[in-house]
PDB file of C-alpha atoms in Angstrom:
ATOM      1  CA  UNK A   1     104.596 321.709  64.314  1.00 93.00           C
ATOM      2  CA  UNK A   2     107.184 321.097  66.670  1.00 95.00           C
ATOM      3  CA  UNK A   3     105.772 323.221  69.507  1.00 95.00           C
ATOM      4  CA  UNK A   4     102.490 322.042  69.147  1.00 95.00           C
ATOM      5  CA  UNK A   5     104.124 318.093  69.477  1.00 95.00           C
ATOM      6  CA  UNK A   6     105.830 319.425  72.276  1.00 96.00           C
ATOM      7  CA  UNK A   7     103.033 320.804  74.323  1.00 95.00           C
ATOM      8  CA  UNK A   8     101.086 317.350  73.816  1.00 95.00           C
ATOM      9  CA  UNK A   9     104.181 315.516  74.667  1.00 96.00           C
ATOM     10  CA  UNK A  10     104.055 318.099  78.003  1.00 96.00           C
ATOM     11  CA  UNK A  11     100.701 317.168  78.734  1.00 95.00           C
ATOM     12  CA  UNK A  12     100.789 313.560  78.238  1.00 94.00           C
ATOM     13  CA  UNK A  13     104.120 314.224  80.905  1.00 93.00           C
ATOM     14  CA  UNK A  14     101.655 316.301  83.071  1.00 93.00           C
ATOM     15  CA  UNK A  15      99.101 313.849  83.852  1.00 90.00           C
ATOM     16  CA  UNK A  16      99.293 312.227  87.272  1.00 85.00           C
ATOM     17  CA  UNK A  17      98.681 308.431  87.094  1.00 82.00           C
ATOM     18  CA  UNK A  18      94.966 307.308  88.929  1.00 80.00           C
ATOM     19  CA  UNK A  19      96.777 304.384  90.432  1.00 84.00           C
ATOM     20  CA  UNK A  20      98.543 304.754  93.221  1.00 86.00           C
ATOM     21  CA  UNK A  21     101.027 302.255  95.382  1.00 89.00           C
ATOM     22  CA  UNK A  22     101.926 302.571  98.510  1.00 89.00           C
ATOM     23  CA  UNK A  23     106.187 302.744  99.159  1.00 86.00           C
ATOM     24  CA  UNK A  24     106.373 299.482 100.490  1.00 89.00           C
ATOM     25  CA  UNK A  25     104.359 296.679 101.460  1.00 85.00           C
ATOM     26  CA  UNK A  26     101.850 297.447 104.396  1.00 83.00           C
ATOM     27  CA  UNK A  27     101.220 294.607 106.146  1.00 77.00           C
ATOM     28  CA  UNK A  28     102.543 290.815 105.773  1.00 79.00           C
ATOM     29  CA  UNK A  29     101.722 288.024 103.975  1.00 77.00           C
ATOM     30  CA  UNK A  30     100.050 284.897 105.094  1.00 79.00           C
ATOM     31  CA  UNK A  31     101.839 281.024 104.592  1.00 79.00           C
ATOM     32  CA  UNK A  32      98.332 279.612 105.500  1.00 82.00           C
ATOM     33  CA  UNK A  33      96.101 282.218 103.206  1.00 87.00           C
ATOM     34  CA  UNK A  34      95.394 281.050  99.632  1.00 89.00           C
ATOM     35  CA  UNK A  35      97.974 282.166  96.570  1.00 90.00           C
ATOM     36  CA  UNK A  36      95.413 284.269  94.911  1.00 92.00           C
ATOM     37  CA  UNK A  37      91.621 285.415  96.245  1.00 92.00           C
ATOM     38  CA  UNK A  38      88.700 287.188  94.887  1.00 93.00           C
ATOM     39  CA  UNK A  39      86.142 288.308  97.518  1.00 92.00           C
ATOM     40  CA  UNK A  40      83.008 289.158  95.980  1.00 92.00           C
ATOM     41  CA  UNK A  41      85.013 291.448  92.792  1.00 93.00           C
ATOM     42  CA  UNK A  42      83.693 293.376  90.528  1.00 93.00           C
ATOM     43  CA  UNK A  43      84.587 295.797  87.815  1.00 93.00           C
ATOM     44  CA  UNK A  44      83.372 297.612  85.237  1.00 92.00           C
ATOM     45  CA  UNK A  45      85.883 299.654  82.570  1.00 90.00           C
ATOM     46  CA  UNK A  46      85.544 303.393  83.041  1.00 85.00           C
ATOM     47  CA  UNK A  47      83.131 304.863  81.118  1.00 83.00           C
ATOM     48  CA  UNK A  48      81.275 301.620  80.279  1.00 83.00           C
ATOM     49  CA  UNK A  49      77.653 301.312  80.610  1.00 81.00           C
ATOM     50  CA  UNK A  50      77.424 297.809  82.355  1.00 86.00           C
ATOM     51  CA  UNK A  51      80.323 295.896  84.354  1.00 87.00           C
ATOM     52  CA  UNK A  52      82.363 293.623  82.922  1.00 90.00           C
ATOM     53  CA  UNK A  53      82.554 291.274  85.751  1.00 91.00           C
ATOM     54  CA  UNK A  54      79.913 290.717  88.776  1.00 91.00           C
ATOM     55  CA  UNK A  55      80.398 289.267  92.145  1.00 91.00           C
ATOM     56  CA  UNK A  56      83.341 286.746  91.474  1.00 91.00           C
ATOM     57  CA  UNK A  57      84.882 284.305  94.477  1.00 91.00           C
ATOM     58  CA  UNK A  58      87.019 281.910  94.624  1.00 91.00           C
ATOM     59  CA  UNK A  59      90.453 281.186  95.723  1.00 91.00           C
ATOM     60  CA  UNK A  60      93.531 279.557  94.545  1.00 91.00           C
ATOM     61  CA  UNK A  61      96.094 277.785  96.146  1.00 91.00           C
ATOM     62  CA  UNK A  62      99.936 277.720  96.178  1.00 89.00           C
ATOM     63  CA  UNK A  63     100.739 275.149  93.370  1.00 87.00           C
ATOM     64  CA  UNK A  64      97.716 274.905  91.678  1.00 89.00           C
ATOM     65  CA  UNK A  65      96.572 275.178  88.057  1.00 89.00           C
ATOM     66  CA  UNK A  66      93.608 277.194  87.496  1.00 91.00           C
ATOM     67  CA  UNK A  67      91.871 276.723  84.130  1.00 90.00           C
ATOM     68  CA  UNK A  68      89.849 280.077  82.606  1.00 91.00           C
ATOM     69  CA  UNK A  69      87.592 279.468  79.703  1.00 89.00           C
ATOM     70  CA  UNK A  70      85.141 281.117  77.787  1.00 84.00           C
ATOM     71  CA  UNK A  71      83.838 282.668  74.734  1.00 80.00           C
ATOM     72  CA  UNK A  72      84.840 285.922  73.693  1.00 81.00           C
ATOM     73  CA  UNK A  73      84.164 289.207  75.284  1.00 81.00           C
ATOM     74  CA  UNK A  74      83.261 286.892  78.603  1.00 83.00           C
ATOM     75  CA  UNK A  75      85.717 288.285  80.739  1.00 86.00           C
ATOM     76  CA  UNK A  76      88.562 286.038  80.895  1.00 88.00           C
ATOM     77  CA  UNK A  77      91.493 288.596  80.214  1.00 88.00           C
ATOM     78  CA  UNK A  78      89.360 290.779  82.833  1.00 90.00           C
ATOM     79  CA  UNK A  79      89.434 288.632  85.600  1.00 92.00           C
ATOM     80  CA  UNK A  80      93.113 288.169  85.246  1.00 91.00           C
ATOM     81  CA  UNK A  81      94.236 291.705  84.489  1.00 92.00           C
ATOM     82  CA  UNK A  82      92.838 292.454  88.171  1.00 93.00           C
ATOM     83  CA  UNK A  83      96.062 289.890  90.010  1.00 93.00           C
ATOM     84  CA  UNK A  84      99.042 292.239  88.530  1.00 92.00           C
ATOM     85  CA  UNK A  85      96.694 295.252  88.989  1.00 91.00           C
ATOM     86  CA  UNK A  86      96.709 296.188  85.731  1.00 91.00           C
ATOM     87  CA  UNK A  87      93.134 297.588  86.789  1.00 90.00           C
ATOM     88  CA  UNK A  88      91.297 298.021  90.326  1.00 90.00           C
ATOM     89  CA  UNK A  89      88.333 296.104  91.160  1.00 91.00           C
ATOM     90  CA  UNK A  90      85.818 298.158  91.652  1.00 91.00           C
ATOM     91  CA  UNK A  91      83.999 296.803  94.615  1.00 91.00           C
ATOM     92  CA  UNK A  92      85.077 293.667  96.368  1.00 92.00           C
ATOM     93  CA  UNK A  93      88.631 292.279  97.063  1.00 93.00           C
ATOM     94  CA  UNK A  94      91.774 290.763  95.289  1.00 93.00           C
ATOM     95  CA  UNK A  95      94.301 289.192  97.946  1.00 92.00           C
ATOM     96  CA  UNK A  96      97.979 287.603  97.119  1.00 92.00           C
ATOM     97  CA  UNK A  97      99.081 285.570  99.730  1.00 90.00           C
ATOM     98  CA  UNK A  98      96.386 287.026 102.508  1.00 89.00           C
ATOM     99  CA  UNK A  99      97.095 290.958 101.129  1.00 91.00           C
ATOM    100  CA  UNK A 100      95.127 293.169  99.312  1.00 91.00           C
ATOM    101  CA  UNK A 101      96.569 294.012  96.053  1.00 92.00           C
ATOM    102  CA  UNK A 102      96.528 297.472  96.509  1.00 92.00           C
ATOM    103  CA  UNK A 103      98.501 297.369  99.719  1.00 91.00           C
ATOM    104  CA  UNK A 104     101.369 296.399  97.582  1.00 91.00           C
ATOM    105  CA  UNK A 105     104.030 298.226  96.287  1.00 90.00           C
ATOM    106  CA  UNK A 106     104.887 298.058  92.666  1.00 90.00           C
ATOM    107  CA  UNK A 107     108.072 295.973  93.165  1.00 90.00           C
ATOM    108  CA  UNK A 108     106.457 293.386  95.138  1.00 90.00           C
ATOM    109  CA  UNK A 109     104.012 292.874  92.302  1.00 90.00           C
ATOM    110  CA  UNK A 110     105.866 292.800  89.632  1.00 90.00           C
ATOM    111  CA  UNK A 111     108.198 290.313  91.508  1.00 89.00           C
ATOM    112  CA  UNK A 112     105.597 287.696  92.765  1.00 90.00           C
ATOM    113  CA  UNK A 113     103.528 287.955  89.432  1.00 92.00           C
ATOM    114  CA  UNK A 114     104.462 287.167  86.179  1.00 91.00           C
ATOM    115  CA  UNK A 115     102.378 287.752  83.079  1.00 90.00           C
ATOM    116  CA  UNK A 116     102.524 286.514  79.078  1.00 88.00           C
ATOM    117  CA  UNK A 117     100.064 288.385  77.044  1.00 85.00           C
ATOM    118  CA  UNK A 118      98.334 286.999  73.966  1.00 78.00           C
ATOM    119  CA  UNK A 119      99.979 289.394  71.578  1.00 79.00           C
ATOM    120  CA  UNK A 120     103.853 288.732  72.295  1.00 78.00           C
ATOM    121  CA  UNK A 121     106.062 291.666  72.414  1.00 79.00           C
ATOM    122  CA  UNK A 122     109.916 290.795  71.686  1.00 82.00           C
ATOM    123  CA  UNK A 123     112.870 294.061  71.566  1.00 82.00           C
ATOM    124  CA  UNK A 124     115.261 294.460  68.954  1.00 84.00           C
ATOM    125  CA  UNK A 125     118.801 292.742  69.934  1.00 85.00           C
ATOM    126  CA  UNK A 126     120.072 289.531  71.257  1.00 87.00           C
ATOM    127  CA  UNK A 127     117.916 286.815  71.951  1.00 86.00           C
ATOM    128  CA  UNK A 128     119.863 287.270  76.098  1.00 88.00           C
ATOM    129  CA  UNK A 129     119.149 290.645  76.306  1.00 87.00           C
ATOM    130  CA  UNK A 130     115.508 289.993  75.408  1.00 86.00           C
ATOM    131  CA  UNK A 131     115.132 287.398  77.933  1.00 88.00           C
ATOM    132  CA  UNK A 132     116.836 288.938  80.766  1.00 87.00           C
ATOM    133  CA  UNK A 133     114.348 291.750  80.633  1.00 85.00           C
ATOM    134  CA  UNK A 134     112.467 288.644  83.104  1.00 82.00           C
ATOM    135  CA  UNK A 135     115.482 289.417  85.340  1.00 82.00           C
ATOM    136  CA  UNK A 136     118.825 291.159  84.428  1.00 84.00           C
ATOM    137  CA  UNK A 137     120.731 289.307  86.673  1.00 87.00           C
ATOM    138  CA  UNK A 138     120.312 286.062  85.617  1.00 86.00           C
ATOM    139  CA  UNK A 139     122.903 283.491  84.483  1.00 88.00           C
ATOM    140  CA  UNK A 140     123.113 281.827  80.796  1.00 86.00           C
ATOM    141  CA  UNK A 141     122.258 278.616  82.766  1.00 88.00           C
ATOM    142  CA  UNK A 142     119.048 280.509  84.155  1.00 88.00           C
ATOM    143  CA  UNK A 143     118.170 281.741  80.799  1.00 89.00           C
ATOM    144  CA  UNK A 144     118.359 277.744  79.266  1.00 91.00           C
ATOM    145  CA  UNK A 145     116.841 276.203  82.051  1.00 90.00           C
ATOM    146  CA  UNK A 146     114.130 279.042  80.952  1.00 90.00           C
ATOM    147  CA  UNK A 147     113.588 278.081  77.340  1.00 90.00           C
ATOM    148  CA  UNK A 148     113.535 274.575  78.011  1.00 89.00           C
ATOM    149  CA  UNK A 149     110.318 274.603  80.520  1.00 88.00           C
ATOM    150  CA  UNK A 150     108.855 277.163  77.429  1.00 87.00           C
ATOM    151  CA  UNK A 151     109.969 274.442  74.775  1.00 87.00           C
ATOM    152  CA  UNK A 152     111.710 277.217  73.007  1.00 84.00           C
ATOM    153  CA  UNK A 153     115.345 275.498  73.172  1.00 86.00           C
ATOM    154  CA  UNK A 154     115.504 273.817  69.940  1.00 87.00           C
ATOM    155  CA  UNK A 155     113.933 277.082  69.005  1.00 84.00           C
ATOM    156  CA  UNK A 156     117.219 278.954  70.190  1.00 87.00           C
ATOM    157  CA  UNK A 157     119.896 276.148  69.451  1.00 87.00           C
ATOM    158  CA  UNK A 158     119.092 276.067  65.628  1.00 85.00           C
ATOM    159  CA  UNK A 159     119.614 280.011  65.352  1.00 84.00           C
ATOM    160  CA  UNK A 160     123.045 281.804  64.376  1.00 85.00           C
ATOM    161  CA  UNK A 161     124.675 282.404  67.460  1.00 83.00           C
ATOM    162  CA  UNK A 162     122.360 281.101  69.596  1.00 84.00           C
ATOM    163  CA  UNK A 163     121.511 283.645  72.528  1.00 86.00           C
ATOM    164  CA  UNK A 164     123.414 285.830  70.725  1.00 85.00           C
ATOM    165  CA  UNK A 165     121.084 285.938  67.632  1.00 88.00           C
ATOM    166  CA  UNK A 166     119.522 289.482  65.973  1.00 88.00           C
ATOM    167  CA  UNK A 167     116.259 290.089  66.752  1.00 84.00           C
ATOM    168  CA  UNK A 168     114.701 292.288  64.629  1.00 83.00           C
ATOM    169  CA  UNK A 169     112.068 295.047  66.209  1.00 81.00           C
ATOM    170  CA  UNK A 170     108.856 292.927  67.619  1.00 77.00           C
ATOM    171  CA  UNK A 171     110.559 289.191  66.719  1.00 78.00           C
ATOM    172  CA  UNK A 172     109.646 289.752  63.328  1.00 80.00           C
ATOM    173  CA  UNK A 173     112.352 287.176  62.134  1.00 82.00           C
ATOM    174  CA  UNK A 174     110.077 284.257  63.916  1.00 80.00           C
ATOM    175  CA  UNK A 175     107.270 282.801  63.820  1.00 82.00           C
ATOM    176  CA  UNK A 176     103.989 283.372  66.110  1.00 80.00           C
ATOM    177  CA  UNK A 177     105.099 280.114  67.966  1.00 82.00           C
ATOM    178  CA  UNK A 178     108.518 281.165  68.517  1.00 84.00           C
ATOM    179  CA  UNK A 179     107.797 284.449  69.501  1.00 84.00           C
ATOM    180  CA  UNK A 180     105.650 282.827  71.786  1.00 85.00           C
ATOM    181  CA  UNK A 181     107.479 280.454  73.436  1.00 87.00           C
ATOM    182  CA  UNK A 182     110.439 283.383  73.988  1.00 88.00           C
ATOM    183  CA  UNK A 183     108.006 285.659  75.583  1.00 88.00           C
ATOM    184  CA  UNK A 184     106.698 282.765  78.115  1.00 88.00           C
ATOM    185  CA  UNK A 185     110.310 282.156  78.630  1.00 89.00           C
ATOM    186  CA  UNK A 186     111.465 285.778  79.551  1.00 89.00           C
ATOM    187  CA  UNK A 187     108.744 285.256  82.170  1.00 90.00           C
ATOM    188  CA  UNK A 188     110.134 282.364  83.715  1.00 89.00           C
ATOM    189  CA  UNK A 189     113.475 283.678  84.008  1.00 89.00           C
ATOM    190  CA  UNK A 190     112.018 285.886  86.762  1.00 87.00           C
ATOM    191  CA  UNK A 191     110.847 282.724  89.027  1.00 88.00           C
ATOM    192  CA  UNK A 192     107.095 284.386  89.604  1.00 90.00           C
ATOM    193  CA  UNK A 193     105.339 283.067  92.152  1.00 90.00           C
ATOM    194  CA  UNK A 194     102.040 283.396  89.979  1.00 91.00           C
ATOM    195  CA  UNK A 195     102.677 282.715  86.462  1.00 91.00           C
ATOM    196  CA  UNK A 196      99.616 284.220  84.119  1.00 92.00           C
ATOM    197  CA  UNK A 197      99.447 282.747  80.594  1.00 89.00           C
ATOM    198  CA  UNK A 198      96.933 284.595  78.501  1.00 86.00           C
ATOM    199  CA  UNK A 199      96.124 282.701  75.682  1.00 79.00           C
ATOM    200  CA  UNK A 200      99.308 282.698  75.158  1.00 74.00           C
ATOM    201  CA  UNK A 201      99.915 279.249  73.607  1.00 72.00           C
ATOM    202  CA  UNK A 202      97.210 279.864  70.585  1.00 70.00           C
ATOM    203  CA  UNK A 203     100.133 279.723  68.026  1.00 66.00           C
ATOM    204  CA  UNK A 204     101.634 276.481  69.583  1.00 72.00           C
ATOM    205  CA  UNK A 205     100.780 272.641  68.279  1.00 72.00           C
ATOM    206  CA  UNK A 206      98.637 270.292  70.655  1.00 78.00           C
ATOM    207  CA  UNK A 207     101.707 268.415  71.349  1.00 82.00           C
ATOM    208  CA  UNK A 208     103.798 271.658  71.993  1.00 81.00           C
ATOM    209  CA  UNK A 209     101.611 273.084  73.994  1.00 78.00           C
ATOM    210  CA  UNK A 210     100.927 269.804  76.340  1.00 81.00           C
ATOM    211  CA  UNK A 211     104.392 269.509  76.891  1.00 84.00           C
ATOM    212  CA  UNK A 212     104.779 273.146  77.577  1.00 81.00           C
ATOM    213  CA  UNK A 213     102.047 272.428  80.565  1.00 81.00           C
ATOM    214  CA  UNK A 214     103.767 269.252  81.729  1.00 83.00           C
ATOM    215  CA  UNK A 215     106.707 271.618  82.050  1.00 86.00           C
ATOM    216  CA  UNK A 216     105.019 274.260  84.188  1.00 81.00           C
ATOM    217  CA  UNK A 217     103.767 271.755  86.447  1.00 81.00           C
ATOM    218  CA  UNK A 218     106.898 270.603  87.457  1.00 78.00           C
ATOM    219  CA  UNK A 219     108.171 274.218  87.738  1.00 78.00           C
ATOM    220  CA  UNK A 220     110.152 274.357  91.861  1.00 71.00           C
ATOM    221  CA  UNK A 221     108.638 276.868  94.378  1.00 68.00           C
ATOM    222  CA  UNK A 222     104.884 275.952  94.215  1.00 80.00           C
ATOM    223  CA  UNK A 223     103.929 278.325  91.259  1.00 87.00           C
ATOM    224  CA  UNK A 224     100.535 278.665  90.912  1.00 91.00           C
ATOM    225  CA  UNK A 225      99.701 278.931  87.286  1.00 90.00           C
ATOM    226  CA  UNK A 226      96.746 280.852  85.515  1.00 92.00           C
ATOM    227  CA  UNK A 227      95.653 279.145  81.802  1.00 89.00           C
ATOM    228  CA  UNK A 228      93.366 281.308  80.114  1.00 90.00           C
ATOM    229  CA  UNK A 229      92.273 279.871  77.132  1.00 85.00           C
ATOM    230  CA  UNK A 230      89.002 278.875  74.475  1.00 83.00           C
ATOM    231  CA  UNK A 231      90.217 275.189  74.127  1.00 82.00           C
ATOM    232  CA  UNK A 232      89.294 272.811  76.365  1.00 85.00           C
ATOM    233  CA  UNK A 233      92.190 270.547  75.587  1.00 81.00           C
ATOM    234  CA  UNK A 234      94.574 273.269  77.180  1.00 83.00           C
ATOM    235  CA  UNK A 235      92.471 273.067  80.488  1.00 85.00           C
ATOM    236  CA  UNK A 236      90.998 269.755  81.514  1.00 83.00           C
ATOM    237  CA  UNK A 237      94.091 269.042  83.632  1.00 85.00           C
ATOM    238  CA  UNK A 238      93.610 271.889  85.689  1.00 87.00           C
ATOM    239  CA  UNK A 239      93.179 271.771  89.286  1.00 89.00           C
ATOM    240  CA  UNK A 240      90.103 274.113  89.175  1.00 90.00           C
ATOM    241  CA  UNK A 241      88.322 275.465  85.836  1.00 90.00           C
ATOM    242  CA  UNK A 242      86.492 278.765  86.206  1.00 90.00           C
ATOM    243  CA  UNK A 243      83.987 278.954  83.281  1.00 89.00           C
ATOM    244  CA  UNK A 244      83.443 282.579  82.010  1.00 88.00           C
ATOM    245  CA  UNK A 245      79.602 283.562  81.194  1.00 84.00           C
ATOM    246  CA  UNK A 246      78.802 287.317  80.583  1.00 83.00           C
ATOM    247  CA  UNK A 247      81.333 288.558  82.952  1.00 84.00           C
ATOM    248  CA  UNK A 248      80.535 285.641  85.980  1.00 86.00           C
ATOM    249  CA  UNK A 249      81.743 282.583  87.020  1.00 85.00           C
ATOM    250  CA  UNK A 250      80.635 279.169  86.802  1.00 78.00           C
ATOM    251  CA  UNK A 251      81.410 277.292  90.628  1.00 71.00           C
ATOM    252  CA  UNK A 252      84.930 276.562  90.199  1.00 77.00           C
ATOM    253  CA  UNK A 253      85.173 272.586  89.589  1.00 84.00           C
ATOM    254  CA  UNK A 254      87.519 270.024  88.040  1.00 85.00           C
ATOM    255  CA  UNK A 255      87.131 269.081  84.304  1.00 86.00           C
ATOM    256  CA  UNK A 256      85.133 265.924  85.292  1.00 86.00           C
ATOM    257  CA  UNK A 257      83.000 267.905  87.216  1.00 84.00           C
ATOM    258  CA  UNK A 258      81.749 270.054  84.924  1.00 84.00           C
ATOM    259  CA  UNK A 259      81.212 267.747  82.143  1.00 84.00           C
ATOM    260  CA  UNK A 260      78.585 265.999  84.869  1.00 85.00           C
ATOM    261  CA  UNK A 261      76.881 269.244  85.144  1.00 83.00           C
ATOM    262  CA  UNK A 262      75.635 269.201  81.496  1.00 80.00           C
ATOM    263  CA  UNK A 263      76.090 272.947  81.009  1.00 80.00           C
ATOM    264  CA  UNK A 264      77.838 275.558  79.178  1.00 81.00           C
ATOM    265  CA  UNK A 265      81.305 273.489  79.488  1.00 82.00           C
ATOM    266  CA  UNK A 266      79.484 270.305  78.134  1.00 83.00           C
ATOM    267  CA  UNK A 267      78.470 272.177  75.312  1.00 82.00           C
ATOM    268  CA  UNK A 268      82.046 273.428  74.348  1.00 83.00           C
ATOM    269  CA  UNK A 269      83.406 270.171  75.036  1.00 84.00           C
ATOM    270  CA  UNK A 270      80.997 268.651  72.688  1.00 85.00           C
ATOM    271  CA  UNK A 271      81.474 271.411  69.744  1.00 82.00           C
ATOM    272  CA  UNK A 272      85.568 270.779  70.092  1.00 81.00           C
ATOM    273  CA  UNK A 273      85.613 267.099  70.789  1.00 77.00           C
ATOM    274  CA  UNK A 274      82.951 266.396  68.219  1.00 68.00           C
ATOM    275  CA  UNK A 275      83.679 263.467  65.891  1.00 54.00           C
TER     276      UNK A 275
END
């Protein structure tokens, strides 16, 4: 038994990633060029029989807050899986700042972008170790000023210790909002310039989550913020709302906007708004 776990450990060792990054960034960024663009993208999973996204454009600029909503399966965690490059687009283009995505390297990526996944994923240990996985280096001041944009610092001053409380393995000693607002925190502490929140308020309150946005908003550094979400109520604010449909998107346009349209977004908004 043990040699045959340790040949599949070997060839799980063995197997040379498909994604490759170049060494350092080739070429420069652009002050004038939009935060994040998408030039005619799309991409369809490996093995998959029809794309999961087709033809997307638009752009987003430094400091904005860009709404993503639609029903399941449409393609929301998709679209934004292709910024980080957790995937590559397969046709089309996906800039930061003027530069292709896959012209660069891993560091600069994982610096500029910052991510918070539905499902949160907390370590075992202190509460400060598990936020300075955002960025080692930072200060106890850095890690409050953190929690208090994610509305997770009454969260943290009510627990044993404080920064120093146990976490048990995956946060299992909080709740789904409290896990939550800890993970969105651990992002901040890393000061992305593109801050991706994938439905990653669904365990919060209305009232939590608003002042959670408010929060962001005022973040320094002109973050521009991703909400991906199926309530409307967490996107109406934003600067631009990209509505989701089988993998497309809807013209980009403000809340307003699309209500005037009478489509797919009035139709959400009327199903949960309803009274």
């Amino acid at each position: 038994k043990a040699l045959a776990c340790a040949r599949r450990a070997a060839s799980i060792l063995a197997i040379e990633p498909a994604m490759v990054y170049p060494e350092k960034d080739e070429g420069s960024s652009s002050d004038s060029a939009p935060a994040v663009e998408f030039e005619n993208v799309s991409f369809t999973y490996q093995g998959a029989g029809a794309p999961s996204l087709t033809n997307i454009t638009f752009t987003a600029k430094r400091g904005e807050t860009i709404g993503v909503i639609g029903g399941t399966g449409s393609g929301k965690s998709s679209l934004i899986s292709l910024i980080p490059r957790f995937y590559d687009a397969t046709s089309g283009h996906v800039r930061l700042n003027g530069q292709d995505v896959k012209s660069l390297s891993r560091e600069t990526l994982t610096r500029r972008v910052g991510v918070v996944q539905q499902k949160s994923v907390l370590f075992q240990g202190s509460i400060r170790d598990s936020l300075k996985w955002g960025d080692e280096t930072a200060s106890d001041g850095d890690l409050w000023a953190a929690l208090e944009t994610a509305q997770a610092s009454e969260v943290v001053e009510k627990k044993d210790g404080r920064l120093d409380f146990k976490l048990e393995q995956s946060g299992r000693n909080l709740s789904g909002g409290q896990k939550q607002r800890l993970s969105i925190a651990r992002t901040l502490v890393k000061k992305p310039e593109i801050l991706i929140l994938d439905d990653s308020s669904s365990a919060l309150d209305f009232a939590t989550d608003a002042a959670l946005r408010r929060a962001i908003h005022k973040l320094e550094g002109s973050v521009t913020t991703f909400l991906v979400s199926q309530r409307i109520a967490c996107v109406r604010s934003a600067d631009q709302i990209l509505v989701m449909e089988q993998g497309t998107v809807i013209e980009p346009r403000t809340h307003a906007e699309l209500l005037a349209q009478n489509g797919a977004y009035t139709q959400l908004f009327n199903r949960q708004f309803a009274t």
